[in-house]
Tab-separated table of C-alpha atoms in Angstrom:
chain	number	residue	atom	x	y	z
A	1	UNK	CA	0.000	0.000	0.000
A	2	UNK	CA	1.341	3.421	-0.632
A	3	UNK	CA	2.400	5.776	2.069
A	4	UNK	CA	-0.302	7.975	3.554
A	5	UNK	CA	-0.192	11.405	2.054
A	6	UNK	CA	0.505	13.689	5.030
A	7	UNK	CA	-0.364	16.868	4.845
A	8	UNK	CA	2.309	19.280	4.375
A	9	UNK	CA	2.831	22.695	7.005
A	10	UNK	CA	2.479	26.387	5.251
A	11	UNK	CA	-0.330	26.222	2.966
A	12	UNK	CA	-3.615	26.439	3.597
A	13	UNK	CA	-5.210	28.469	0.964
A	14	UNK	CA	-9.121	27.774	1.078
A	15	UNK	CA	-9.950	31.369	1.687
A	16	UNK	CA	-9.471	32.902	-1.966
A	17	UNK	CA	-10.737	29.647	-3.203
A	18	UNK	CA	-14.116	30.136	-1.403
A	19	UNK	CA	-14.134	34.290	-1.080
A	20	UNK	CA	-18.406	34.176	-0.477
A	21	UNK	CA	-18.821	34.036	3.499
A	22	UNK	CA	-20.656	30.517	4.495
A	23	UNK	CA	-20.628	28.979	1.203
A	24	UNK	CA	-21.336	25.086	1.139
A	25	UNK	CA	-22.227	22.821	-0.913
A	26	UNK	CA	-24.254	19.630	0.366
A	27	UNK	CA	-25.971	16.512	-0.651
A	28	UNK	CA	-29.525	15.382	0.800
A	29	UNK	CA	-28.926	13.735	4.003
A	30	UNK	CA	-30.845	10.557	4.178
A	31	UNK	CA	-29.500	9.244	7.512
A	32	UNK	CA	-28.836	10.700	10.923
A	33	UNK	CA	-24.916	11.691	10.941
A	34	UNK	CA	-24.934	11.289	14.658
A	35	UNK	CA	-25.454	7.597	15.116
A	36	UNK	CA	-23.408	4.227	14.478
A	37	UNK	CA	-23.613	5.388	10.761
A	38	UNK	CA	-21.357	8.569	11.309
A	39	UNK	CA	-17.852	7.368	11.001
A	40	UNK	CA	-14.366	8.639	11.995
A	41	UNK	CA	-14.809	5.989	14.448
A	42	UNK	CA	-11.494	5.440	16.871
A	43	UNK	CA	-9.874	2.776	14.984
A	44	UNK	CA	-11.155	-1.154	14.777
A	45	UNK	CA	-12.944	-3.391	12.401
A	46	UNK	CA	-15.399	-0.824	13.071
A	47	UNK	CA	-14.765	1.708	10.992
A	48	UNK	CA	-14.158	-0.189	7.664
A	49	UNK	CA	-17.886	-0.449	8.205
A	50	UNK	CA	-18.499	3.253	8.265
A	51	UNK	CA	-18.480	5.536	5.290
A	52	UNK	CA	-15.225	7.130	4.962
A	53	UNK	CA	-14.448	10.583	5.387
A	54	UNK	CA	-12.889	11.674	1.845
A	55	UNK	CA	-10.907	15.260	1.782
A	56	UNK	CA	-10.274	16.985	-1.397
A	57	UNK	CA	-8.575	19.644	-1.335
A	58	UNK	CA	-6.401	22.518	-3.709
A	59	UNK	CA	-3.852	23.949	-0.980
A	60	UNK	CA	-4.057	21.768	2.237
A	61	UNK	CA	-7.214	22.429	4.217
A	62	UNK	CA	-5.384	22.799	7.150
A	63	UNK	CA	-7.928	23.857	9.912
A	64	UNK	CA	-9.741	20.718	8.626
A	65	UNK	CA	-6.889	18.450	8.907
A	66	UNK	CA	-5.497	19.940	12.585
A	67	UNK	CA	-9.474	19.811	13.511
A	68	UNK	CA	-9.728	15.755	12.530
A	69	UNK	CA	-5.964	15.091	13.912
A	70	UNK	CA	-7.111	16.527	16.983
A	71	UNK	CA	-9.944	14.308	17.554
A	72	UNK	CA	-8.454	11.033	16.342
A	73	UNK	CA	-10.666	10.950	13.622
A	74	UNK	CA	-9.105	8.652	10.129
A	75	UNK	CA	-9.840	10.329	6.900
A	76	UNK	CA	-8.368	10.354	3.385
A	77	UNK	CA	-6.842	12.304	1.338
A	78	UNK	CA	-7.171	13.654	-1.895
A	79	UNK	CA	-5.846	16.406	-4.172
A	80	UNK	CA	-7.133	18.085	-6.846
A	81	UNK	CA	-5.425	19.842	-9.664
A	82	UNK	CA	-8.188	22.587	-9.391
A	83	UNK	CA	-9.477	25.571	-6.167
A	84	UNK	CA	-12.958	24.414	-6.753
A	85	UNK	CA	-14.986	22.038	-9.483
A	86	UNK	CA	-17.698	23.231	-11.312
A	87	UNK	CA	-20.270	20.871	-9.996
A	88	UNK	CA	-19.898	21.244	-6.154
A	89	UNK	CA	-18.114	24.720	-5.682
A	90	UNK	CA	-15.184	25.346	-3.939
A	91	UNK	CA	-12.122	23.394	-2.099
A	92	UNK	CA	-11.944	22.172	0.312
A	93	UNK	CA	-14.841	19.293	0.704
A	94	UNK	CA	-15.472	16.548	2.687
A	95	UNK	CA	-17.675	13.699	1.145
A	96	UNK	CA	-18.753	11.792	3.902
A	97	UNK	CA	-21.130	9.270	2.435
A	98	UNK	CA	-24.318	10.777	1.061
A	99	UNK	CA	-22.928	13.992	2.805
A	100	UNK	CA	-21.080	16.570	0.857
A	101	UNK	CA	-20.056	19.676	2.935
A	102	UNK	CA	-17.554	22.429	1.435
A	103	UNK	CA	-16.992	25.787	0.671
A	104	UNK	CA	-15.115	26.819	4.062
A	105	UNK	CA	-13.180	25.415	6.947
A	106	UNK	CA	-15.843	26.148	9.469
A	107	UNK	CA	-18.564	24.322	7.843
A	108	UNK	CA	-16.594	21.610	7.113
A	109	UNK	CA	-15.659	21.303	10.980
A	110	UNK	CA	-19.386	22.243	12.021
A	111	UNK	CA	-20.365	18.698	10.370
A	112	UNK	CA	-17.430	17.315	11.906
A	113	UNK	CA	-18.622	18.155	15.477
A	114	UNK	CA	-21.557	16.592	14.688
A	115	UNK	CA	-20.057	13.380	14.521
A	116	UNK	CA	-20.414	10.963	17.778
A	117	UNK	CA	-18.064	11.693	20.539
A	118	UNK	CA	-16.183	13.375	18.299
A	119	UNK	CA	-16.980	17.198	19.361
A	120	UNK	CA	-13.671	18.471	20.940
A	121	UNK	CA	-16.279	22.076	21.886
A	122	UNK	CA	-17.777	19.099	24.154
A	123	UNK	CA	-15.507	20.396	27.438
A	124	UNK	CA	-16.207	24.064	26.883
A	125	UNK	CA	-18.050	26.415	29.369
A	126	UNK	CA	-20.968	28.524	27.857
A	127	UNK	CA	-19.029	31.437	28.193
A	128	UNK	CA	-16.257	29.586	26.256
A	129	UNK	CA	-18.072	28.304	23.613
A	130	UNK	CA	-19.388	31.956	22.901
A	131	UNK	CA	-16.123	33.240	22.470
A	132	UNK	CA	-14.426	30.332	20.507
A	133	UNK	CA	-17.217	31.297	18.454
A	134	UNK	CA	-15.909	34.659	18.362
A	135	UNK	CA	-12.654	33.539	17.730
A	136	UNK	CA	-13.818	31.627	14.520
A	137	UNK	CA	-15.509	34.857	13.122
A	138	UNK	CA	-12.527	36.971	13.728
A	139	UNK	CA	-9.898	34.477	11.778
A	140	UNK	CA	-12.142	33.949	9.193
A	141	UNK	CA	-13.414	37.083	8.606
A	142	UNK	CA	-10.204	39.173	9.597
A	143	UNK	CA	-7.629	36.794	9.323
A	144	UNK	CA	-7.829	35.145	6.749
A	145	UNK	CA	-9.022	38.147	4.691
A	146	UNK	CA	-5.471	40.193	5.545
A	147	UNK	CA	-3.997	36.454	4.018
A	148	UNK	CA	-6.145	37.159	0.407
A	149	UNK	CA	-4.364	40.415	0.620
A	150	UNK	CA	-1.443	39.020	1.267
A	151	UNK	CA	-1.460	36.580	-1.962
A	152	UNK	CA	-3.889	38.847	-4.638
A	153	UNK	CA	-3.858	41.999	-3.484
A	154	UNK	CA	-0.115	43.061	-3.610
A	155	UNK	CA	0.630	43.270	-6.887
A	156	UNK	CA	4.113	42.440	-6.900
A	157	UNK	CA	3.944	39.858	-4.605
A	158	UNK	CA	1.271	38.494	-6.913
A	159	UNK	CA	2.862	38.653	-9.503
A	160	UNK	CA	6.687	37.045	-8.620
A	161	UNK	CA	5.563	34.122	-6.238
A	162	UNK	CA	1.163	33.766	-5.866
A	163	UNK	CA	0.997	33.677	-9.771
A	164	UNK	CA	4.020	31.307	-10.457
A	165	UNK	CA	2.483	28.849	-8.033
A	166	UNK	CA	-1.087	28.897	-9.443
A	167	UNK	CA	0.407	27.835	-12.941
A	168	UNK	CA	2.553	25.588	-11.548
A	169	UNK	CA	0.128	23.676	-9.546
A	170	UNK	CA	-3.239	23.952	-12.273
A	171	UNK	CA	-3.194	21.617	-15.339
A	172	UNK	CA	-3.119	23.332	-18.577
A	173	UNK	CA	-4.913	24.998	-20.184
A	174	UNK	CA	-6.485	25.986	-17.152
A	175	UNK	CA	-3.460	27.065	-15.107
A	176	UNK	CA	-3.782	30.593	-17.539
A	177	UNK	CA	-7.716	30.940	-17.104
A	178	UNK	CA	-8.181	30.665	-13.849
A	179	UNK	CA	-4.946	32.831	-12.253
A	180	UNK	CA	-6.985	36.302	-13.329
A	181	UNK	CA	-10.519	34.712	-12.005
A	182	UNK	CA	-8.855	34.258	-8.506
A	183	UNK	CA	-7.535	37.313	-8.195
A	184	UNK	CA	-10.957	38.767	-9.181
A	185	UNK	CA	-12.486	36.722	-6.542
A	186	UNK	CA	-10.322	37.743	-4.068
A	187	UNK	CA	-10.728	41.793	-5.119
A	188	UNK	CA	-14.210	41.227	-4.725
A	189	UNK	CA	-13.718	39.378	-1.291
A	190	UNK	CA	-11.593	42.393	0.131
A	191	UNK	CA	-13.862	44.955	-1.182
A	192	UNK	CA	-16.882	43.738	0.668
A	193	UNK	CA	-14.514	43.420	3.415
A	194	UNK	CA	-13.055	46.835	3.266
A	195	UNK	CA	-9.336	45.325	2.907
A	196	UNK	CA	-8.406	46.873	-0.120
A	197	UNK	CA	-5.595	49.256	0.942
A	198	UNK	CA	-2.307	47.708	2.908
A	199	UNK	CA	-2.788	50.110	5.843
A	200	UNK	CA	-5.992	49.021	6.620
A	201	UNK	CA	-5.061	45.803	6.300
A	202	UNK	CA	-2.533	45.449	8.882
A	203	UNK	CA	-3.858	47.333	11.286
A	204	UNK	CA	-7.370	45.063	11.345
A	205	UNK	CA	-4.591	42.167	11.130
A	206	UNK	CA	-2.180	43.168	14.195
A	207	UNK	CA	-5.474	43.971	16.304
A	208	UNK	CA	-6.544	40.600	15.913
A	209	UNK	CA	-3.650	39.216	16.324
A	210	UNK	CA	-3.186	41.197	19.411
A	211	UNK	CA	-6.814	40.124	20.568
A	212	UNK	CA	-5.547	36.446	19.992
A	213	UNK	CA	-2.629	36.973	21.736
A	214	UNK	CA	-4.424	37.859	24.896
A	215	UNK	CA	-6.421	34.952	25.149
A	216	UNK	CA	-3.602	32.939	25.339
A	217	UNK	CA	-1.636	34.219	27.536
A	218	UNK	CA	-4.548	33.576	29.872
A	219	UNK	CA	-5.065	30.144	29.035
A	220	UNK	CA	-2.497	27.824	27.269
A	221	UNK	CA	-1.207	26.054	26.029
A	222	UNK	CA	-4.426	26.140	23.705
A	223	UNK	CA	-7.002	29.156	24.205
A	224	UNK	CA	-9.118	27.655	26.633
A	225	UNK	CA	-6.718	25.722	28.702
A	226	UNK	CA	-5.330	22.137	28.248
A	227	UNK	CA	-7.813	20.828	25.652
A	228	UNK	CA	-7.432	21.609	22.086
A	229	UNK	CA	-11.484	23.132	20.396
A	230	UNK	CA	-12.544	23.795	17.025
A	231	UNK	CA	-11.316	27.381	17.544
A	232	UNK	CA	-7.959	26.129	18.029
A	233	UNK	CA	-7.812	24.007	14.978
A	234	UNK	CA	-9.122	27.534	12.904
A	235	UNK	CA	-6.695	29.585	14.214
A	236	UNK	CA	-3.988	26.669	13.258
A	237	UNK	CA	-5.210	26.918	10.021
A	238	UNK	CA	-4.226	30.078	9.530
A	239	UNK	CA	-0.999	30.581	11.320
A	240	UNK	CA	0.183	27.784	8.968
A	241	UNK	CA	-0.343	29.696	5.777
A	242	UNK	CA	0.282	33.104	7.755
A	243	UNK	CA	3.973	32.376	8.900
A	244	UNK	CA	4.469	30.777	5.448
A	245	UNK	CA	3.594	34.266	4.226
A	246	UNK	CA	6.391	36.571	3.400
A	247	UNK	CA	3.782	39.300	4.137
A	248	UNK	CA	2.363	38.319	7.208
A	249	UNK	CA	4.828	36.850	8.265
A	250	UNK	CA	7.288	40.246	9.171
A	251	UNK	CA	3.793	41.184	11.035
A	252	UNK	CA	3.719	38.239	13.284
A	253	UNK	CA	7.496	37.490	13.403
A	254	UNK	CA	7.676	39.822	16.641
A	255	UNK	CA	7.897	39.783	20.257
A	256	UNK	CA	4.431	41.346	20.774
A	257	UNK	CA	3.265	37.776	19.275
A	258	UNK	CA	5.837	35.397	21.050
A	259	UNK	CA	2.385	33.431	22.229
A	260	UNK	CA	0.977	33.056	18.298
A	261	UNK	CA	4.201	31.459	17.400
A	262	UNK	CA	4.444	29.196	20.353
A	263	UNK	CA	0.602	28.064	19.925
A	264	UNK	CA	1.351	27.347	16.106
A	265	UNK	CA	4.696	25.119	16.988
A	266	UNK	CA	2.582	23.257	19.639
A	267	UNK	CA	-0.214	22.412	17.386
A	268	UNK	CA	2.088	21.828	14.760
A	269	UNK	CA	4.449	19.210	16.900
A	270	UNK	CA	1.814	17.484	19.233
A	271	UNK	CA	-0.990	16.908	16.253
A	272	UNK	CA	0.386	17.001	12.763
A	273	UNK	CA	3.585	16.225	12.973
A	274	UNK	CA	3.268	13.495	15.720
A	275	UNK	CA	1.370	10.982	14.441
A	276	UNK	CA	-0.067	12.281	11.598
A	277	UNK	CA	0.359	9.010	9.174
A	278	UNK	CA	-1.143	6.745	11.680
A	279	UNK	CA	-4.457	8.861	10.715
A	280	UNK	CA	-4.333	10.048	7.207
A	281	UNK	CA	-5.219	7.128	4.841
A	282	UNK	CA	-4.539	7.167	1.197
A	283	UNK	CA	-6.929	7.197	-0.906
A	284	UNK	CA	-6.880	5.223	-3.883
A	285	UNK	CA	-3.450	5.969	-5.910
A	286	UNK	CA	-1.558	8.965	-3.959
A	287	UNK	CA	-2.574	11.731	-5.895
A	288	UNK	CA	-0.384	15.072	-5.995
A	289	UNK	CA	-0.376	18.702	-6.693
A	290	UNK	CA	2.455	21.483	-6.024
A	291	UNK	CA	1.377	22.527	-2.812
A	292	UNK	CA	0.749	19.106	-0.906
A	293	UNK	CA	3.955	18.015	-2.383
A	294	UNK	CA	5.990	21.161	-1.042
A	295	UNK	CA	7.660	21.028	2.033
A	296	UNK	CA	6.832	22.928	5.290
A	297	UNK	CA	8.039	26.915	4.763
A	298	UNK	CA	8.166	29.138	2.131
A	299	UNK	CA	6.468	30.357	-1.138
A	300	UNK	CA	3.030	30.144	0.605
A	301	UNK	CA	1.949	33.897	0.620
């Protein structure tokens, strides 16, 4: 059997693929996700009976993947030469049976939460869940936006590393049709987000990363204590691709965000690197693209 294929640190990129806040695509569900049905089962002749949990993905979903590491849940792996297909929207998506659920990181780990015993929100105190829901809005709104600047809306950057990578990684003839439709995506994402000019930009950006920052030094070594929640596997998500940012990363590489770092190399050691091919399953034939292939670092934003 081939070798699992691990996912790779520094490049998450679902959120220029998928620039429309809350967009999923799903299938009809025809039986309750919660019971024996649900899979992601803890390991055992159990599971095989289960319908798997297939991710496809463009640039590693990497909330996704720290979110299922985190709760032992087995899942495959596959990636696509393409951000998004034309008949079910954007990358990432999880195909889970019947159950097709894409479009963004969150839904994708809403459904997962759903499955039995496997909602790591579970331990949380009202008060906690409220703000890990907080949390979520502010990376994904915020966050993440500051990392479409970082790859579309700088033009130079665009145009030395984010474009070189797009047409390395898409499959002719494609890889020169849909460059310019990304970046017209992501203008129209930062417009409705008001991120269109680099001031703006990084000063929403350090605030949040400031407002991050704070929570952790209260808590720790995740943000609400000793137990890992589907806010920490978001905010994973994006200090992966953030730190493999040239932008972002100057912004973050300081002391004022000492606590970011160490929360990213935590995550990063105790859950992905770890044990991460006694989870990930291969799917069929390994399948490839640029950015799973690429080693953890550079190039990313």
């Amino acid at each position: 059997m081939a070798a699992p294929a691990s996912p790779t640190r520094g490049y998450d990129w679902s959120a220029e693929a998928s620039p429309r806040e809350g967009e999923t695509a799903t299938t009809t569900r025809e039986e309750d996700d919660r019971g024996d049905d649900s899979g992601g089962g803890g390991g055992g002749d159990d599971d095989d009976a289960r319908p798997p949990l297939i991710l496809t993905q463009f640039r590693p979903a990497r909330a996704v993947q720290a979110y299922m590491l985190m709760a032992g849940i087995p899942y495959y792996v596959e990636n696509a030469y393409y951000p998004y297909f034309a008949s079910t929207g954007a990358l990432p998506q999880l195909q889970h049976g019947k159950v097709l659920v894409g479009g963004r990181d969150s839904a994708i780990i809403a459904y997962l939460r759903r499955l039995a015993g496997r909602d790591l929100d579970a331990v949380l105190r009202e008060e906690e869940r409220s703000d890990a829901v907080a949390v979520a809005t502010l990376v994904e709104h915020t966050l993440d936006s500051a990392l479409v600047y970082a790859r579309f809306g700088a033009a130079a950057h665009y145009e030395k590393t984010t474009l070189p990578e797009l047409r390395r990684s898409i499959v002719a003839p494609l890889r020169w049709l849909l460059p310019p439709l990304l970046r017209r995506r992501a203008a129209q994402h930062l417009e409705r987000h008001g991120m269109t000019d680099v001031a703006e930009v990084k000063r929403r950006a350090l605030e949040a990363y400031a407002a991050v920052e704070t929570k952790l030094a209260v808590g720790g070594p995740y943000l609400y204590g000793d137990k890992p929640s589907s806010a920490d596997a978001l905010l994973f998500g994006h200090l992966d691709a953030a730190l493999a940012s040239p932008v972002l990363r100057r912004w973050l590489d300081t002391p004022q965000f000492a606590l970011l770092r160490r929360f990213h190399a935590h995550v990063r050691d105790t859950h992905i690197d770890a044990d991460v091919a006694s989870h990930v399953r291969p799917l069929h034939a390994p399948t490839h693209n640029l950015f799973a292939e690429a080693g953890g670092g550079g190039g990313g934003g």
